[in-house]
PDB file of C-alpha atoms in Angstrom:
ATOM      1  CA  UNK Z   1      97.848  92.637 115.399  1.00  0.00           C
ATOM      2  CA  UNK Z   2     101.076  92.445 113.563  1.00  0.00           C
ATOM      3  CA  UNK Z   3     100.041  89.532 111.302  1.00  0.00           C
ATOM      4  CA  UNK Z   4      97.279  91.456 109.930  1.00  0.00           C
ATOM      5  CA  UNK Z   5      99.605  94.149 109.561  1.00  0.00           C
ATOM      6  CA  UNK Z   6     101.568  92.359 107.722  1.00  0.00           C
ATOM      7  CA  UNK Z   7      99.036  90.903 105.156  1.00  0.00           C
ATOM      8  CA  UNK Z   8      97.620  94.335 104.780  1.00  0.00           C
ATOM      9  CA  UNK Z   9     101.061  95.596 103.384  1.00  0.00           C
ATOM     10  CA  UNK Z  10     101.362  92.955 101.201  1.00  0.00           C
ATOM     11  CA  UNK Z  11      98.040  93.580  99.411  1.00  0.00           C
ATOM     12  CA  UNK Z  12      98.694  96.992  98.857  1.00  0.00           C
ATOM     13  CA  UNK Z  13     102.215  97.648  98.173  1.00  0.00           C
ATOM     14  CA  UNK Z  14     101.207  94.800  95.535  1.00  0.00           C
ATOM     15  CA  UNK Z  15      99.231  97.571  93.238  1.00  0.00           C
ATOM     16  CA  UNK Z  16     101.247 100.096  93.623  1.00  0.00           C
ATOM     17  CA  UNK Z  17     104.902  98.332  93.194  1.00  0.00           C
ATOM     18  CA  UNK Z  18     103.403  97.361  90.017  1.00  0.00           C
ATOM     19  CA  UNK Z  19     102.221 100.715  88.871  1.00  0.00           C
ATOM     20  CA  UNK Z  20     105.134 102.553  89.822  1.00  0.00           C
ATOM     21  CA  UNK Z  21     108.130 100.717  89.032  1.00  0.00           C
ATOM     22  CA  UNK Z  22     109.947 103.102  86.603  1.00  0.00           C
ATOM     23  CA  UNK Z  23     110.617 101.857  83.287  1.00  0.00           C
ATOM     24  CA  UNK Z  24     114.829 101.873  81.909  1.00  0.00           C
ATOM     25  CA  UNK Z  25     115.127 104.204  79.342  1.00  0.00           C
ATOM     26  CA  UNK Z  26     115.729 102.151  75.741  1.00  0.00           C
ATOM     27  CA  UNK Z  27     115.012  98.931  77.934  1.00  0.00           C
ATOM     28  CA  UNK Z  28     112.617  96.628  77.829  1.00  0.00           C
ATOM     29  CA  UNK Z  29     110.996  95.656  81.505  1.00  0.00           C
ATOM     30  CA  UNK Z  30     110.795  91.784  82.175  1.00  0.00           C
ATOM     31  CA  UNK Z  31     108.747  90.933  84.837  1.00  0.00           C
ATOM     32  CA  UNK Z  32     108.598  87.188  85.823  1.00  0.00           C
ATOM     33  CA  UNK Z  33     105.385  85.144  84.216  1.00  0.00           C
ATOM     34  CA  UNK Z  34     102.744  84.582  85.425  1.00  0.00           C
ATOM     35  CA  UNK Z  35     101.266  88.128  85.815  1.00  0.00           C
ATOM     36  CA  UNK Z  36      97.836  87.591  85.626  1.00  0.00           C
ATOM     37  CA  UNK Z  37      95.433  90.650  85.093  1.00  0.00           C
ATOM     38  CA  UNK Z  38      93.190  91.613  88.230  1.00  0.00           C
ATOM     39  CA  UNK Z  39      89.893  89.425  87.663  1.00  0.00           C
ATOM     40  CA  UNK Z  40      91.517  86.677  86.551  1.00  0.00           C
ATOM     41  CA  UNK Z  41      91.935  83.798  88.660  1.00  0.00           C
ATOM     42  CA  UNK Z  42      95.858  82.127  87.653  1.00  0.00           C
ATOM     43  CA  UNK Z  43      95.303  78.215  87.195  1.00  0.00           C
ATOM     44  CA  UNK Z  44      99.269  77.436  88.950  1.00  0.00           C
ATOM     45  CA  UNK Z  45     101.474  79.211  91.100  1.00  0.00           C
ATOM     46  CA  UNK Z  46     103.761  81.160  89.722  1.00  0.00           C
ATOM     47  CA  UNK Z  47     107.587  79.548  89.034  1.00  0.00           C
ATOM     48  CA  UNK Z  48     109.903  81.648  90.117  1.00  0.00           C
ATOM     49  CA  UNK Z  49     112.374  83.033  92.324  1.00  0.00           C
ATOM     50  CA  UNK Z  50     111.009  86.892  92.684  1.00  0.00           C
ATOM     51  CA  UNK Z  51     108.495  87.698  95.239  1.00  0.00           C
ATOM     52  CA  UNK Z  52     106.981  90.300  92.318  1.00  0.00           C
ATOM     53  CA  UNK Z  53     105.452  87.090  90.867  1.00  0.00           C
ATOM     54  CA  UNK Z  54     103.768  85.788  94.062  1.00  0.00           C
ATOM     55  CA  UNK Z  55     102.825  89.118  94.477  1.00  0.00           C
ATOM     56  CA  UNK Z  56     100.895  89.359  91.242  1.00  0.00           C
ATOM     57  CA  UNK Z  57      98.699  86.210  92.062  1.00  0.00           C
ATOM     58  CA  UNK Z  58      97.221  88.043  94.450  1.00  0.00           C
ATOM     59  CA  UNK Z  59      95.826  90.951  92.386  1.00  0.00           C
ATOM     60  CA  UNK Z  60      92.406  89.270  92.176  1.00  0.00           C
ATOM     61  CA  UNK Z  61      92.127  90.466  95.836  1.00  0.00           C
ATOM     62  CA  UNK Z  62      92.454  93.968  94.800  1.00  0.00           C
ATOM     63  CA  UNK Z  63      88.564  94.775  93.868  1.00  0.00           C
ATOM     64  CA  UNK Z  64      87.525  93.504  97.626  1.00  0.00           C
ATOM     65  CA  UNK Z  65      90.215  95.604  99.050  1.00  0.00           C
ATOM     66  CA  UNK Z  66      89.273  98.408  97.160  1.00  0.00           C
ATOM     67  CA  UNK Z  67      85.386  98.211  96.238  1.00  0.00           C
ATOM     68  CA  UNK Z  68      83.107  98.076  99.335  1.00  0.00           C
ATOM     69  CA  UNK Z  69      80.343  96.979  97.254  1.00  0.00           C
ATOM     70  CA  UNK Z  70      82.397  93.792  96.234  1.00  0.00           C
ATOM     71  CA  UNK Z  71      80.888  91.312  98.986  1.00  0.00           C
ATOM     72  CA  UNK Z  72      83.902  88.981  99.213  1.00  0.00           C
ATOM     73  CA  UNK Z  73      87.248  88.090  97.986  1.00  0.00           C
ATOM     74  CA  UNK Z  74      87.158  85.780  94.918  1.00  0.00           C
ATOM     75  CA  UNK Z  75      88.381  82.496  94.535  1.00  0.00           C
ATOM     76  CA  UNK Z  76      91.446  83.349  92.905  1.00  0.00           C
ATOM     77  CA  UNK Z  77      91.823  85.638  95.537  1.00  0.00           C
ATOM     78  CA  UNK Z  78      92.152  83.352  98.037  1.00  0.00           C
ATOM     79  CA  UNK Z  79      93.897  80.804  95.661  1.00  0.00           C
ATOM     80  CA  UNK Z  80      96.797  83.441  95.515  1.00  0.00           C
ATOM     81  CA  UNK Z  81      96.830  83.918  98.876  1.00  0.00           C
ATOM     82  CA  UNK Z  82      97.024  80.177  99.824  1.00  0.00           C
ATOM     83  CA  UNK Z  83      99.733  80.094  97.168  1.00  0.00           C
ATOM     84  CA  UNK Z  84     101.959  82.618  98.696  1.00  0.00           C
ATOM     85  CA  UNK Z  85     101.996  80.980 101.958  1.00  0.00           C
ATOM     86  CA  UNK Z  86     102.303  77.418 101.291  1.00  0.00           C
ATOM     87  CA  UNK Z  87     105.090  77.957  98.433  1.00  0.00           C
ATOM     88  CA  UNK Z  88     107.166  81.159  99.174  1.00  0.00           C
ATOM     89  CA  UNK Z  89     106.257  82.465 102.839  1.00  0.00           C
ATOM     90  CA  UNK Z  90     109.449  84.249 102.948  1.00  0.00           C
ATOM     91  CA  UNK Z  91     108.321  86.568 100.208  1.00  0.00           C
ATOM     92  CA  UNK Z  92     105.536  87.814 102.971  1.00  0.00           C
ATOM     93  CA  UNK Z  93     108.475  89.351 105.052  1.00  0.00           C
ATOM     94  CA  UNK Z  94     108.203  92.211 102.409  1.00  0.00           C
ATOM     95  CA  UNK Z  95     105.403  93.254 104.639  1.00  0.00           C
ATOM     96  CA  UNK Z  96     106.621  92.457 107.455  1.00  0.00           C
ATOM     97  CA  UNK Z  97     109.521  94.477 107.460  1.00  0.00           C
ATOM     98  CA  UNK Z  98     107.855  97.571 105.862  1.00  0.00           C
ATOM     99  CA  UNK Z  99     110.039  97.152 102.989  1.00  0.00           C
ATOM    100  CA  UNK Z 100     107.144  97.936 100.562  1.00  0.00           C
ATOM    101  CA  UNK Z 101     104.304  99.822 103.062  1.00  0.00           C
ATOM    102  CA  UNK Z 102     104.599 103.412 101.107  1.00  0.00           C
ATOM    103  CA  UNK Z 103     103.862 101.442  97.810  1.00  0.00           C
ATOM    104  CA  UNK Z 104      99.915 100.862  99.086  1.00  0.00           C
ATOM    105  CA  UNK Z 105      97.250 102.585  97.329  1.00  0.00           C
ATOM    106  CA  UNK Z 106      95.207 105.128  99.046  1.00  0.00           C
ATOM    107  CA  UNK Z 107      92.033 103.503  98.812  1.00  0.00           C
ATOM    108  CA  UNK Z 108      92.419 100.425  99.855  1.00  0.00           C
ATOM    109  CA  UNK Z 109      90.397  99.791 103.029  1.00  0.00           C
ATOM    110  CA  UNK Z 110      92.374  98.369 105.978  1.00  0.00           C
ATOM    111  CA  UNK Z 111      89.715  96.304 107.854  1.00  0.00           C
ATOM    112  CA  UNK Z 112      88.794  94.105 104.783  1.00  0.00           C
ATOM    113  CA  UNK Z 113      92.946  93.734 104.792  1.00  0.00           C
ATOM    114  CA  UNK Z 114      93.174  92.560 108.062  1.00  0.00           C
ATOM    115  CA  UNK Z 115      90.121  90.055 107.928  1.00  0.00           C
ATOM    116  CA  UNK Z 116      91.601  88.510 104.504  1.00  0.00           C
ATOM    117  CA  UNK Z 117      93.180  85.296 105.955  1.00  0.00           C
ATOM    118  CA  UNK Z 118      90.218  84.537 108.629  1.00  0.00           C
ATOM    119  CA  UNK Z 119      87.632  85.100 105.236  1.00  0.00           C
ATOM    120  CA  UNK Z 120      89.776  82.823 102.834  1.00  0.00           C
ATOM    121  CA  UNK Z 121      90.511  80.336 105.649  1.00  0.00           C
ATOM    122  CA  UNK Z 122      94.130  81.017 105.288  1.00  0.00           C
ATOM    123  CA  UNK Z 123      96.178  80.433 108.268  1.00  0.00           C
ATOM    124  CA  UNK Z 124      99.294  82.864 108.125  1.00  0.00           C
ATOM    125  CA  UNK Z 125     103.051  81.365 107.864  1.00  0.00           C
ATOM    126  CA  UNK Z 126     103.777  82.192 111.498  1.00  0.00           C
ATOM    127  CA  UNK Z 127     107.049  80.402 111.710  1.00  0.00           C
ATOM    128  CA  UNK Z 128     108.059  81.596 108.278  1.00  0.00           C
ATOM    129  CA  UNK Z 129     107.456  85.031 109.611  1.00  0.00           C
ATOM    130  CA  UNK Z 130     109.448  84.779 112.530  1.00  0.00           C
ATOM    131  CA  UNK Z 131     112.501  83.897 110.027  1.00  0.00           C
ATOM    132  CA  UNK Z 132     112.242  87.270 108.260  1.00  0.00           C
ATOM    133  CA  UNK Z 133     115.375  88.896 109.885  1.00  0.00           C
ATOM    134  CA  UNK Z 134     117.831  85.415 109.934  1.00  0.00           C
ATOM    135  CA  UNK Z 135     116.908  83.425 106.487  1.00  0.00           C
ATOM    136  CA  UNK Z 136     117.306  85.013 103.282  1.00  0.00           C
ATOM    137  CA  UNK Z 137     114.184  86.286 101.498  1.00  0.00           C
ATOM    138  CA  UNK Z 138     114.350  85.947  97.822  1.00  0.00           C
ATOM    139  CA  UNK Z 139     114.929  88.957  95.570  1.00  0.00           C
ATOM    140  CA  UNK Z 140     111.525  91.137  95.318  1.00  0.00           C
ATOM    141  CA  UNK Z 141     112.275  91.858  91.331  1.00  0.00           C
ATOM    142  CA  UNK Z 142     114.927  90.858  88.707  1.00  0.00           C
ATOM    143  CA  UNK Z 143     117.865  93.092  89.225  1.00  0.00           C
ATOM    144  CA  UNK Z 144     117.465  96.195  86.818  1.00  0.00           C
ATOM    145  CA  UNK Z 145     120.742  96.106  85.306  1.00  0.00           C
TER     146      UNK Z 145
END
């Protein structure tokens, strides 16, 4: 099921693009705002061109895709998630094109992944998806230099 596929990249290249983009020597990183911290639930989508942002909305997923004893996604899980495909779909193809797959963290389990839309009642930006390869996608981060 490529959709799920594609949802489960998202989520987990989402930790680990965070945790292991390297720092500029002598610079100082800037990361769009918002970048909420993982239980909180952001109270407005993020404003701003770079996928990282949408990304980070979505951390709030990250203890359900992680933590089996976490029953189900949060609110702001699903918030983020709604977010990211009514307001910047195109950042999804990401995923979809594998561009970020060997960012996911290890423990993340796959199933919980898949179900995420079906549990949030998120339907998943099908025609935005099938875009991926002939619109442009905005830029994942803020260009380093």
């Amino acid at each position: 099921m490529a959709s799920s596929k594609l949802i489960a990249d998202l989520f987990l290249a989402l930790a680990l693009l965070v945790a292991t983009t390297p720092q500029p020597s002598g610079a100082t990183r800037v990361l769009p705002t918002p970048s909420p911290a993982p239980s909180s639930s952001p109270s407005e989508p993020p404003a701003t061109p770079y996928c990282i942002s949408w990304f980070m909305v979505m951390t709030p997923c990250m203890d359900f895709l992680t933590d089996g004893s976490v029953a189900e996604p949060s609110s702001g899980c699903c918030k983020g998630l709604q977010w990211v495909v009514d307001d910047a779909p195109m950042c999804l193809c990401y995923a979809k094109n594998g561009e970020i797959d060997n960012l996911m963290p290890a423990n993340t389990d796959f199933s919980r992944l898949a179900d995420l839309p079906s549990t949030c009642g998120v339907a998943l930006p099908v025609e935005a998806l099938s875009e991926c390869e002939t619109e442009p996608v905005p830029p994942l981060m803020p260009d380093a230099s």
